[in-house]
mmCIF file of C-alpha atoms and ligand atoms in Angstrom:
data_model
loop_
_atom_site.group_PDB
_atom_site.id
_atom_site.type_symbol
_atom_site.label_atom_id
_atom_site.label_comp_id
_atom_site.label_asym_id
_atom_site.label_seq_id
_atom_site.Cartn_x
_atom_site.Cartn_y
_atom_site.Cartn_z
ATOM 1 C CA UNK J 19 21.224 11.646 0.345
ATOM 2 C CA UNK J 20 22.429 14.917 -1.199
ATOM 3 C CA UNK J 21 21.287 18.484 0.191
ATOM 4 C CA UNK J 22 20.000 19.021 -3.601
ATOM 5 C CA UNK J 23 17.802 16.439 -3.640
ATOM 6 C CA UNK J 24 13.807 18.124 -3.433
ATOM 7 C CA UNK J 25 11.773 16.458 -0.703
ATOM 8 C CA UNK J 26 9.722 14.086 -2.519
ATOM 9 C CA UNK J 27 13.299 12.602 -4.115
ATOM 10 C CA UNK J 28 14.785 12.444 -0.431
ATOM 11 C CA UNK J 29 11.299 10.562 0.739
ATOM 12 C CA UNK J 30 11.013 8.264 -1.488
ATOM 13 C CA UNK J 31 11.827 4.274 -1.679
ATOM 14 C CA UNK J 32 11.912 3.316 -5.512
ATOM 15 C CA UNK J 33 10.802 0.116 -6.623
ATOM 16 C CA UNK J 34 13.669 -2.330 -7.206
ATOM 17 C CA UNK J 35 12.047 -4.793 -10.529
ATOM 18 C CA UNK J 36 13.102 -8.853 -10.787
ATOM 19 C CA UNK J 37 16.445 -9.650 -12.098
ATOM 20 C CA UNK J 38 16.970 -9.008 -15.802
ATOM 21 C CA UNK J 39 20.211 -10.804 -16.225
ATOM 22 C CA UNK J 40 21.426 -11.040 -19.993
ATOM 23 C CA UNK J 41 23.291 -14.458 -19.714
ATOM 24 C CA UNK J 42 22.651 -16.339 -22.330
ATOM 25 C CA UNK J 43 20.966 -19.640 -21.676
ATOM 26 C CA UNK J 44 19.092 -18.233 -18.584
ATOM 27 C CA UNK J 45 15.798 -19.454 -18.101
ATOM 28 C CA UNK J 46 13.701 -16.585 -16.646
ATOM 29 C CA UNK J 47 10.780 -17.136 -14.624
ATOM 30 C CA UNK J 48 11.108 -14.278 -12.275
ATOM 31 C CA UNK J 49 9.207 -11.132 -13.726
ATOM 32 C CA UNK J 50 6.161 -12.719 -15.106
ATOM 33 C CA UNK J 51 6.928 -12.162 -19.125
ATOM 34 C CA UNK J 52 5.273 -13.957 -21.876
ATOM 35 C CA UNK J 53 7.252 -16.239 -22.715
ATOM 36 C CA UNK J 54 6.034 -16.558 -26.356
ATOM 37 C CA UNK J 55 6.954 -13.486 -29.148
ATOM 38 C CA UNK J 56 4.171 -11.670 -29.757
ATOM 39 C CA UNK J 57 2.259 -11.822 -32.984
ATOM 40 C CA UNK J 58 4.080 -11.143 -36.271
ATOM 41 C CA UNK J 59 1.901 -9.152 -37.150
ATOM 42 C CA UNK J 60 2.458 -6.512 -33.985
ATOM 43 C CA UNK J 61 6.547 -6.758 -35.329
ATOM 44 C CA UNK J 62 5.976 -5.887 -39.096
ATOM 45 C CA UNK J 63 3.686 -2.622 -37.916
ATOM 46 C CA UNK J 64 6.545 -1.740 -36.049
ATOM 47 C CA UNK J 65 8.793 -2.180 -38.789
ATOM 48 C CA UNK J 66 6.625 -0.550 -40.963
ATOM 49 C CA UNK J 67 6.463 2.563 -39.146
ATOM 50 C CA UNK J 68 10.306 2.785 -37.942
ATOM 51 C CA UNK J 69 10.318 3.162 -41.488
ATOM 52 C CA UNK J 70 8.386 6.024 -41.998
ATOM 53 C CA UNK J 71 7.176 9.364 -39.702
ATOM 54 C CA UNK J 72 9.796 9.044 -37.249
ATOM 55 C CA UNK J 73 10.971 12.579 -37.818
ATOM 56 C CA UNK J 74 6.994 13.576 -36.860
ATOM 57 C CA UNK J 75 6.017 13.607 -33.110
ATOM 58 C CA UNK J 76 3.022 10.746 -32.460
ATOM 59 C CA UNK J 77 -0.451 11.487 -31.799
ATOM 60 C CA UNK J 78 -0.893 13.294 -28.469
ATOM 61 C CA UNK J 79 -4.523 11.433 -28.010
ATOM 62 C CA UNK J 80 -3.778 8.672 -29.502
ATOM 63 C CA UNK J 81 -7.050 8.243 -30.576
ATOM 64 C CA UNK J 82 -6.502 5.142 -32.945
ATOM 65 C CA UNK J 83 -5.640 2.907 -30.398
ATOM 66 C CA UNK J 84 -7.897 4.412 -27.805
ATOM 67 C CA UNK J 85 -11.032 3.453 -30.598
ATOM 68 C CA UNK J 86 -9.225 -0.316 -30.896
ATOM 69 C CA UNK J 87 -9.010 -0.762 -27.352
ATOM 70 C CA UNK J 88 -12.539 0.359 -27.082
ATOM 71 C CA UNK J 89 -14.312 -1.283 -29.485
ATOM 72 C CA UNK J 90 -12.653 -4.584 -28.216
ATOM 73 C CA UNK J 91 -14.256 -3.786 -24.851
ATOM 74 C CA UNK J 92 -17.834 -2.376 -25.744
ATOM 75 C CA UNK J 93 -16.997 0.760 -24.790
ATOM 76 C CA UNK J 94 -16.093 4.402 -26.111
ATOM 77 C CA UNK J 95 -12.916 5.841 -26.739
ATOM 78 C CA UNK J 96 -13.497 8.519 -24.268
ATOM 79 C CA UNK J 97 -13.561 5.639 -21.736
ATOM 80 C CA UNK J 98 -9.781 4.788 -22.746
ATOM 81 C CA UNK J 99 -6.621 6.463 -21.404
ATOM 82 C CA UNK J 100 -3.194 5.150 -21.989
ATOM 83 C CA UNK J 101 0.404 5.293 -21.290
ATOM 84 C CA UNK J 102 3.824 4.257 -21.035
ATOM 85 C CA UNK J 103 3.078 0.811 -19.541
ATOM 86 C CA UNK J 104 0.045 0.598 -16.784
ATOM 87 C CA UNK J 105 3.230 1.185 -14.098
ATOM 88 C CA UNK J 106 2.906 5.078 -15.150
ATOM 89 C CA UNK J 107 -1.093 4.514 -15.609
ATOM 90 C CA UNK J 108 -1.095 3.667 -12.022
ATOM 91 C CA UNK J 109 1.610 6.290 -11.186
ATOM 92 C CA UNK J 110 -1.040 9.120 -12.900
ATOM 93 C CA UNK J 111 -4.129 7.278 -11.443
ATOM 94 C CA UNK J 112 -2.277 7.978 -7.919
ATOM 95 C CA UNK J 113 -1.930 11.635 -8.669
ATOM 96 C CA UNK J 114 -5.200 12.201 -10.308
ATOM 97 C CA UNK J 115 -7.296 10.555 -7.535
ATOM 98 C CA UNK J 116 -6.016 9.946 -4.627
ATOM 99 C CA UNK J 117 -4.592 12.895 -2.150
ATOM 100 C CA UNK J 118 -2.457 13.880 0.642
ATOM 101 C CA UNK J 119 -4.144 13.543 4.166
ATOM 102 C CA UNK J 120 -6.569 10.879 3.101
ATOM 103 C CA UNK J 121 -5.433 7.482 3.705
ATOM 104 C CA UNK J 122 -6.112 5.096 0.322
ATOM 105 C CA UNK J 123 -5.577 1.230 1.381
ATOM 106 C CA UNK J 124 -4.162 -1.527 -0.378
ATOM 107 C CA UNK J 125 -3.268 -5.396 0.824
ATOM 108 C CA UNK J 126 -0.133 -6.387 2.940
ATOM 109 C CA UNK J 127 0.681 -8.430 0.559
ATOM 110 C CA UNK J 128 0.521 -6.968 -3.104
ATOM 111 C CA UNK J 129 2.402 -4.767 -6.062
ATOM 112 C CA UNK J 130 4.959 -3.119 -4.610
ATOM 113 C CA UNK J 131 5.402 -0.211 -6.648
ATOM 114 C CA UNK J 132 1.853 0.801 -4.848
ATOM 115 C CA UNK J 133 3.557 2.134 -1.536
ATOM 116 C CA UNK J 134 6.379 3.375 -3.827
ATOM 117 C CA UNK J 135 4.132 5.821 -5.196
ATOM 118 C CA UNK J 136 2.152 6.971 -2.020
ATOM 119 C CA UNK J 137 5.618 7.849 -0.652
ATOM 120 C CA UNK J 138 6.406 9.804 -4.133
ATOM 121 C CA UNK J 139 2.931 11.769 -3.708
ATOM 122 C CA UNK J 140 3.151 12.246 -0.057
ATOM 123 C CA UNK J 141 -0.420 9.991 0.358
ATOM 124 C CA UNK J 142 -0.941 7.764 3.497
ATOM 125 C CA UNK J 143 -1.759 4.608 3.687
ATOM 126 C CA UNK J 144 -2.879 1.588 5.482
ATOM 127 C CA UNK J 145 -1.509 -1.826 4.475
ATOM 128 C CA UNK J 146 -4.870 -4.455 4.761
ATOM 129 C CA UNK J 147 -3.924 -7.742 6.055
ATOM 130 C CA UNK J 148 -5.120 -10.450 3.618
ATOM 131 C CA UNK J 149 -6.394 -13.775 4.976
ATOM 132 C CA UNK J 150 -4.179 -16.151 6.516
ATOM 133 C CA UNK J 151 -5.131 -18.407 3.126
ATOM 134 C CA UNK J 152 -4.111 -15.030 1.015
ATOM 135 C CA UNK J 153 -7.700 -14.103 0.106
ATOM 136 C CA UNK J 154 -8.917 -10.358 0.113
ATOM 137 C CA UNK J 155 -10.957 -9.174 2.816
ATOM 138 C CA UNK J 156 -13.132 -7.304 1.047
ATOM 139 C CA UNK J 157 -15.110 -5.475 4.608
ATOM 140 C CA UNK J 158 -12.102 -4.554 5.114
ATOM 141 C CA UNK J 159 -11.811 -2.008 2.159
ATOM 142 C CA UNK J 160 -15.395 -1.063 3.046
ATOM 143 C CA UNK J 161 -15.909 3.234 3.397
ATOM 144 C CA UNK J 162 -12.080 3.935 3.041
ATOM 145 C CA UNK J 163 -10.659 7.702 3.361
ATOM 146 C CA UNK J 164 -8.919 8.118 0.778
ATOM 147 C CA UNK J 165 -9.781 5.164 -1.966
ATOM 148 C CA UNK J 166 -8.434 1.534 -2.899
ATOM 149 C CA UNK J 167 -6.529 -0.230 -5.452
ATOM 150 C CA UNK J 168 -5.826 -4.034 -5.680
ATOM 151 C CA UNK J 169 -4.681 -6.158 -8.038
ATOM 152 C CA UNK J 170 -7.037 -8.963 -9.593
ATOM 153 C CA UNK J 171 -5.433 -11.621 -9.783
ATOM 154 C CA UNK J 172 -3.436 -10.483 -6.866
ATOM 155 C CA UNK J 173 0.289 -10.309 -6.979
ATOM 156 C CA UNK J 174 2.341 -11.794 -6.075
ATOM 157 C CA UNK J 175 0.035 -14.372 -4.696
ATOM 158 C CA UNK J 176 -1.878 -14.797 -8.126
ATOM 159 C CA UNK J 177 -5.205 -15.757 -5.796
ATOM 160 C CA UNK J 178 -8.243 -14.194 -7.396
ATOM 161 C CA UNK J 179 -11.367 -12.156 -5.990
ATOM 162 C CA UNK J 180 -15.157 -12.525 -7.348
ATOM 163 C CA UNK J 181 -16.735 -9.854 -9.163
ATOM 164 C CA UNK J 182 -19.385 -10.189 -6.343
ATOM 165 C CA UNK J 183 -16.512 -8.862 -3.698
ATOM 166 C CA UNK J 184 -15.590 -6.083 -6.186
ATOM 167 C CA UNK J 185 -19.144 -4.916 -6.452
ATOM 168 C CA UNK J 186 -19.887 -4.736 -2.568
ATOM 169 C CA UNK J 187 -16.095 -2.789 -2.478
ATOM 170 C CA UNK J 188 -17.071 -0.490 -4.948
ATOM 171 C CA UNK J 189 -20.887 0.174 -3.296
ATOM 172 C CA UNK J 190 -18.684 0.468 -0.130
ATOM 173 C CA UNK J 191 -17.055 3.368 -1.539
ATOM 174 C CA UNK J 192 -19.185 5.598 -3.041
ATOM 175 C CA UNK J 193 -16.937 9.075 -3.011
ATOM 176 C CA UNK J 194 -13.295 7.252 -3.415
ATOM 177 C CA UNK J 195 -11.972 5.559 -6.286
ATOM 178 C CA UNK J 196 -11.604 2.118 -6.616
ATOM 179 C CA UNK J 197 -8.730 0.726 -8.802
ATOM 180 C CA UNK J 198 -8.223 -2.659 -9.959
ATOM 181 C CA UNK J 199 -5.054 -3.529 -11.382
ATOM 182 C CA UNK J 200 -6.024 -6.533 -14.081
ATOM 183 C CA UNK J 201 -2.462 -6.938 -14.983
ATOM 184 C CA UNK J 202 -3.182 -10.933 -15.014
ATOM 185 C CA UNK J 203 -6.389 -10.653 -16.110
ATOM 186 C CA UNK J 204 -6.346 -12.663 -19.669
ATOM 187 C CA UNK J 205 -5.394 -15.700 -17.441
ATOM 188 C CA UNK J 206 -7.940 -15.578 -15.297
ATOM 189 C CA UNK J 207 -12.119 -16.519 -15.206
ATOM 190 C CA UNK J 208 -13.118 -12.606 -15.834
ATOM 191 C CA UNK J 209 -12.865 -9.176 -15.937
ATOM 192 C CA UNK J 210 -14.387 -6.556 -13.978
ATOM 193 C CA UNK J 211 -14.302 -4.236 -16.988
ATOM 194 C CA UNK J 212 -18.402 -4.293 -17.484
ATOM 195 C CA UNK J 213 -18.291 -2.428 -13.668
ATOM 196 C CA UNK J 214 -17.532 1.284 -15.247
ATOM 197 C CA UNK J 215 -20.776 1.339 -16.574
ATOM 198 C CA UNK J 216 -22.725 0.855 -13.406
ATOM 199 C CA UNK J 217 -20.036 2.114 -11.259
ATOM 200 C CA UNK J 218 -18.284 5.541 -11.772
ATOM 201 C CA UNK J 219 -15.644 5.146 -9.609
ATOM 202 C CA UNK J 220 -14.277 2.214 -10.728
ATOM 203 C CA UNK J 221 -11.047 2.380 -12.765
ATOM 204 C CA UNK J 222 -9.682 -0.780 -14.598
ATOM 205 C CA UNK J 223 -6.062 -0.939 -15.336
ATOM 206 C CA UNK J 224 -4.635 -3.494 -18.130
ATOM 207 C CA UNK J 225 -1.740 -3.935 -19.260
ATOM 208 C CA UNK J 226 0.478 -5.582 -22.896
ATOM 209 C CA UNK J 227 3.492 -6.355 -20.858
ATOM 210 C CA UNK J 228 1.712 -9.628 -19.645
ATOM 211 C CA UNK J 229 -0.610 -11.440 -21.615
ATOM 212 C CA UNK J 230 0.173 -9.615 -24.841
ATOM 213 C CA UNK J 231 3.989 -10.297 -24.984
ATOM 214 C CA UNK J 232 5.042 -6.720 -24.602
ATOM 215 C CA UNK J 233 6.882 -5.620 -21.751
ATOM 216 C CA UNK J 234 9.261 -4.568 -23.849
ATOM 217 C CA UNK J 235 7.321 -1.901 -25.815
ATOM 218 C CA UNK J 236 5.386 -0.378 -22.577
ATOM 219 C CA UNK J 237 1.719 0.330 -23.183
ATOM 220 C CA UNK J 238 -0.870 0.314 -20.228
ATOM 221 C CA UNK J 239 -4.169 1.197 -20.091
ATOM 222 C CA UNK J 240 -6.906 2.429 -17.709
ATOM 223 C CA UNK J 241 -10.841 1.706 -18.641
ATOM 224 C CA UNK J 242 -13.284 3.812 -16.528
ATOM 225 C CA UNK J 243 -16.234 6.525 -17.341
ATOM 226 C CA UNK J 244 -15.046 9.660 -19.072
ATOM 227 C CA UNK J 245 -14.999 12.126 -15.840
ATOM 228 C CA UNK J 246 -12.037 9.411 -14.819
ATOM 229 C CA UNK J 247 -10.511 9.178 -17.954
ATOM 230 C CA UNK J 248 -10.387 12.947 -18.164
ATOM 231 C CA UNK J 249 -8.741 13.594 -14.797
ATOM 232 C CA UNK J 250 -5.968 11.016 -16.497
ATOM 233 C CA UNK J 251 -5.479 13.242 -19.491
ATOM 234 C CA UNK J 252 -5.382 16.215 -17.388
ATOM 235 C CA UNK J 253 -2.170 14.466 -15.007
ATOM 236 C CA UNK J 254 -0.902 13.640 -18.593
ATOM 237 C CA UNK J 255 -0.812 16.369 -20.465
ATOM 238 C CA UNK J 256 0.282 18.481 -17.064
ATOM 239 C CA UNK J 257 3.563 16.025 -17.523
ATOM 240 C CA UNK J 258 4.358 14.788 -20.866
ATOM 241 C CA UNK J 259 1.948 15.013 -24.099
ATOM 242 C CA UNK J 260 3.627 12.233 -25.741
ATOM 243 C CA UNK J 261 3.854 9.053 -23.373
ATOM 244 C CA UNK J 262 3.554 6.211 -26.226
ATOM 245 C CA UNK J 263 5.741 6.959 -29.052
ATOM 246 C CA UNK J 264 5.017 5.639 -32.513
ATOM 247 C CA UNK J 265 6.442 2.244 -32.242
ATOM 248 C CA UNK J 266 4.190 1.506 -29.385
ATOM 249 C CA UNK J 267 1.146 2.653 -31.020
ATOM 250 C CA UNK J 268 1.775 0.977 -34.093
ATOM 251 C CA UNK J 269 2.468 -2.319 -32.097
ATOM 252 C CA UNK J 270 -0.345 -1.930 -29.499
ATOM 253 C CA UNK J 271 -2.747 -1.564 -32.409
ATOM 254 C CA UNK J 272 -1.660 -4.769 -33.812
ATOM 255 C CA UNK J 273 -1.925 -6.296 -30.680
ATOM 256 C CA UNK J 274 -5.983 -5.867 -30.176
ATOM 257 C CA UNK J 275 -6.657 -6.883 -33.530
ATOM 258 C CA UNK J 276 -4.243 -10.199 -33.650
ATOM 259 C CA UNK J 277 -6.706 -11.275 -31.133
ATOM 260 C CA UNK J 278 -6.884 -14.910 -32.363
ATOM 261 C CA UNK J 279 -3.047 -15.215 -32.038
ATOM 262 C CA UNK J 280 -3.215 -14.049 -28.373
ATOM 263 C CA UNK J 281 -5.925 -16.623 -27.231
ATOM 264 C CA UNK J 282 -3.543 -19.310 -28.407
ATOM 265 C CA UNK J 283 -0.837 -18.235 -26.537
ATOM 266 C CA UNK J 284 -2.889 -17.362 -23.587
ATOM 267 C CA UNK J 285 -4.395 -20.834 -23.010
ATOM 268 C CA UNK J 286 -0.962 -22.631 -23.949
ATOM 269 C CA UNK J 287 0.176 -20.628 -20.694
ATOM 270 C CA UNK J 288 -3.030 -21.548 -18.765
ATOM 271 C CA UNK J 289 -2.641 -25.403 -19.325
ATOM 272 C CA UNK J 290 0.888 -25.171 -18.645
ATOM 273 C CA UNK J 291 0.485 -23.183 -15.125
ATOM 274 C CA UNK J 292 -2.371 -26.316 -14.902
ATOM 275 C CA UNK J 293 0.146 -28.952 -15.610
ATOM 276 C CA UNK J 294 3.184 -27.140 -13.517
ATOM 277 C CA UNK J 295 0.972 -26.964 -10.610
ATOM 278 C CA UNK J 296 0.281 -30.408 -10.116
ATOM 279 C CA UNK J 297 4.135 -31.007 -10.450
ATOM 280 C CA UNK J 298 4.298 -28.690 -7.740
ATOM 281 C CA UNK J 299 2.138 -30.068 -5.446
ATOM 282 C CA UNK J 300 3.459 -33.872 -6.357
ATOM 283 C CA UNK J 301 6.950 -32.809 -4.744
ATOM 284 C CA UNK J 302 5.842 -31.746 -1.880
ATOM 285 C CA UNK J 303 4.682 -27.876 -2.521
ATOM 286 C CA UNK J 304 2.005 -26.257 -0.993
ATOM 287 C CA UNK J 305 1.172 -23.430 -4.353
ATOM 288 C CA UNK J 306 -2.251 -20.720 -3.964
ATOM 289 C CA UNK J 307 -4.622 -21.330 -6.352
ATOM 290 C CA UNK J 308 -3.364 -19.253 -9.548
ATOM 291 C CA UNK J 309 -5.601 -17.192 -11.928
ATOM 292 C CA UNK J 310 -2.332 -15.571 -13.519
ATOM 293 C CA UNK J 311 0.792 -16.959 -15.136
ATOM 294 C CA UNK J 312 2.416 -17.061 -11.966
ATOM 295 C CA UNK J 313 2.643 -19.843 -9.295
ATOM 296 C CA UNK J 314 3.394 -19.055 -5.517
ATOM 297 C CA UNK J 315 4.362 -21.532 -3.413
ATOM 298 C CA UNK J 316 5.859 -22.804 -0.450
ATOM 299 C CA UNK J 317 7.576 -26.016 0.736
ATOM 300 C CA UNK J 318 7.484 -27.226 4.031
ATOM 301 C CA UNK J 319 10.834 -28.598 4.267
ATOM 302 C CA UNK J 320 12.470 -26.708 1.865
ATOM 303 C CA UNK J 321 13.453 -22.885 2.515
ATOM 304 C CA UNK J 322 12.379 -20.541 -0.222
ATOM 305 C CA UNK J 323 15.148 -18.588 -0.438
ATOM 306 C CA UNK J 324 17.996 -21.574 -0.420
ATOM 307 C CA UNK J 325 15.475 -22.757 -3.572
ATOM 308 C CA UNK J 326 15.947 -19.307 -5.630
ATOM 309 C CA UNK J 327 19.689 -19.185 -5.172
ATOM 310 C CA UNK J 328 19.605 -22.598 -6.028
ATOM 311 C CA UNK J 329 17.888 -22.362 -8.850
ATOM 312 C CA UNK J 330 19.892 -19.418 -9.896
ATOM 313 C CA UNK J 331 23.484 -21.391 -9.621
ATOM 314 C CA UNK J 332 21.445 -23.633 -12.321
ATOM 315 C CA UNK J 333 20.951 -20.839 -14.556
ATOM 316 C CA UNK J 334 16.979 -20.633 -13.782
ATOM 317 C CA UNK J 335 15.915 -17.200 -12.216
ATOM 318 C CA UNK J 336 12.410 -17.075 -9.973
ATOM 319 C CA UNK J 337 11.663 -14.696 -7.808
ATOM 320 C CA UNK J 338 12.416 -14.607 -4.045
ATOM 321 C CA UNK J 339 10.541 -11.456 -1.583
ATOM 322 C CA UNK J 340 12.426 -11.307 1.992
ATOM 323 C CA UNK J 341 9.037 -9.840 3.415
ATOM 324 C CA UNK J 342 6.726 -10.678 6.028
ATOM 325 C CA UNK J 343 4.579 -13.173 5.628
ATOM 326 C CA UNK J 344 5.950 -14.259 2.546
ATOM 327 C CA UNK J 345 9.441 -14.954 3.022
ATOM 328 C CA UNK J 346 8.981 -18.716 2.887
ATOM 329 C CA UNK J 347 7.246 -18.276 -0.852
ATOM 330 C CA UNK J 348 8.880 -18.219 -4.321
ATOM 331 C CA UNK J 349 7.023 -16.922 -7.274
ATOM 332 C CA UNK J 350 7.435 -18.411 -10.296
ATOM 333 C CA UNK J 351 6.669 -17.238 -13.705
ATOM 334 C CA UNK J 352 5.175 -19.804 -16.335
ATOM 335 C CA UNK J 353 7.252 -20.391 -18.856
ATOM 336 C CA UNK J 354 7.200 -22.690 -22.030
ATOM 337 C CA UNK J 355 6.513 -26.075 -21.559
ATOM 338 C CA UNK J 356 9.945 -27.194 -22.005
ATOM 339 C CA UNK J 357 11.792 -24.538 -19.750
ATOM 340 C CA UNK J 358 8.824 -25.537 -17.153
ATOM 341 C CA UNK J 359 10.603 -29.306 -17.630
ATOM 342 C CA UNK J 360 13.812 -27.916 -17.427
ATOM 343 C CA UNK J 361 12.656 -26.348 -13.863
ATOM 344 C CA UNK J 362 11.006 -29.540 -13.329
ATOM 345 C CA UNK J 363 14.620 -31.059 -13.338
ATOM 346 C CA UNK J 364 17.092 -28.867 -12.021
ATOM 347 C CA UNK J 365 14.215 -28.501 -9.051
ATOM 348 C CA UNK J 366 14.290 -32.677 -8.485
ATOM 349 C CA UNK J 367 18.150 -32.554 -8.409
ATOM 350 C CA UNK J 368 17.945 -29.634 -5.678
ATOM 351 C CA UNK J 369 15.094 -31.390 -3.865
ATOM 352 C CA UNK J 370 16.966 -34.838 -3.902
ATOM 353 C CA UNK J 371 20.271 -33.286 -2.054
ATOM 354 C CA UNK J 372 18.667 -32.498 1.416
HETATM 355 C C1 LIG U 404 3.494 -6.277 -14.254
HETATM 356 C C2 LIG U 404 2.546 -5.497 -13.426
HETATM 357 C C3 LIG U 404 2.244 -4.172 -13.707
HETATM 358 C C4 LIG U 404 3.063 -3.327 -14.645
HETATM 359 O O1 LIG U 404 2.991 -3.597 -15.910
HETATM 360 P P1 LIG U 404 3.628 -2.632 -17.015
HETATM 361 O O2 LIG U 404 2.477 -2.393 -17.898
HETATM 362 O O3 LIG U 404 4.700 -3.449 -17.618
HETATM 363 O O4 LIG U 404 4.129 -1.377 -16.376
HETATM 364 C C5 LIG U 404 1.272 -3.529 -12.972
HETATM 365 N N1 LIG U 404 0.638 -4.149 -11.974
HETATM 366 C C6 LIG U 404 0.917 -5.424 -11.641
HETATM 367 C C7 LIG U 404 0.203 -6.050 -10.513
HETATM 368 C C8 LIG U 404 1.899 -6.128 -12.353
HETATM 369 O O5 LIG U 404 2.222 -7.353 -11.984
#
């Protein structure tokens, strides 16, 4: 604490992200990356345009990739804002809708950077317990104060909720926004995207880091009608005009249209997390039902967090929450299909030494 520090720097509790350890050899399954390189054809635009314009700010509407983005979800680009990875999205989506004295309500178990923020922007909340088997209770988001926001999949549980549930939330809430966070949602049955049009205030947040290969590069979007998408720009352009440089635009752009590239990659991962699950569950595991390129599970015998350091002394990093409810779960990210045999294997030798 210092006696400089403004009171929205001494209140709040920022988010600590998984382990990036640069060792080489590591095998990381602990902050849900692709583990494939994104298309080629995403690297050479980036190439191409570190080559050129640099000196030039980028676009401050970034309308190009706003029109891609839309026209690869039916929509219009005035239905598209993005940003500097869907962590800032959501961080904008906070300050543009939700407000101080009006609680907003999110599950127990969930995204951490989500109380992170209410305790930047001085907004209460209420933590919603989720079903003993990790489910959403949807009633209980029903006629909220302040608003909701979920992710779907959830994380860190990767357990999924039916569009039917989202619809009765979002009827449930007709003044206050409702975000869902699809960070997962290429690897799972289906988006709630088609909602803005019948809903207006439902907000959709994607993301590249996930699906798309490109946490690295940090583009996030937000799908909604345009009065949403307008509050956005206004937070936006109130803070910084130029949140995606040129190398992310250039890359993101690539990114829609190498479409066929990315549903390779993205069912690869699916029948892997298929595959690793049953492996799971053959030693012993109980693992949630995963829509997401995640598994979270729990061994009976077995404490989770002797398993991630563990793991760790064999050079493969998963990730381990000390919190309530969940402190007897490890989350782990789904990798190739070799590393996933090389967890496989240091996981038998740690198994057979109890
Ligand atoms: C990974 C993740 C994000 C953040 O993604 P970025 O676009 O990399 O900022 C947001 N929400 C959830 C639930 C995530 O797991």
């Amino acid at each position: 604490m210092s006696r400089f520090w403004s009171q929205a720097a001494q209140r709040c509790e920022p988010y600590v992200p998984g382990e990036q350890l640069n060792q080489p050899g590591i095998i990381k399954l602990n902050t849900n990356e692709n583990p494939y390189s994104p298309s080629p054809a995403v690297v050479e635009a980036i190439e191409t345009e570190a080559a050129n314009q640099l000196n030039l700010y980028p676009s401050p509407t970034v309308d190009q990739l706003r029109e891609r983005i839309a026209d690869a979800n039916e929509l219009t680009k005035e239905n598209v804002f993005v940003g500097n990875g869907s962590d800032e999205v959501l961080a904008f989506s906070f300050m543009a809708f939700f407000d101080q004295g009006k609680a907003i309500r999110f599950p127990d178990i969930s995204y951490s950077f989500y109380p992170v923020y209410a305790r930047l922007f001085n907004i209460p909340f209420k933590s919603i317990p989720l079903r003993d088997d990790f489910t959403i209770p949807a009633e209980a988001f029903f006629q909220s104060d302040g608003g909701v926001i979920f992710p779907n999949p959830n994380a860190p549980t990767s357990v999924y909720l039916e569009l039917e549930a989202i619809k009765n939330i979002a009827n449930q809430n007709p003044d206050q926004v409702v975000i869902i966070d699809e960070a997962y949602i290429d690897f799972a049955s289906g988006s709630a995207v088609s909602l803005i049009h019948d809903y207006e205030n439902v907000l959709i947040i994607q993301t590249m880091s996930k699906s798309r290969s490109l946490a690295g590069l940090r583009v996030g979007y937000a799908l909604g009608n345009a009065e949403l998408i307008s509050g956005l720009t206004r937070i936006k352009d109130s803070f910084n005009s130029y949140t995606l440089d040129r190398l992310a635009i250039a890359g993101a752009v690539e990114a829609i249209n190498a479409s066929d590239y990315y549903v390779n990659i993205t069912a690869k991962i699916i029948a892997t997390r298929e595959w690793s699950f049953s492996e799971m569950r053959k030693r012993g595991f109980t693992v949630l039902p995963s829509q997401a390129n995640f598994l979270f599970a729990t061994h009976a015998s077995f404490p989770a967090e002797t398993l991630y350091v563990k793991l760790k002394e064999a050079g493969i990093l998963i990730r381990y929450f000390n919190k309530p409810r969940i402190e007897n779960y490890v989350r782990i990210t789904i990798g190739t299909d070799k590393q996933m045999q090389q967890f496989f294997h240091a996981l038998d030798k740690i198994l057979s030494c109890v």
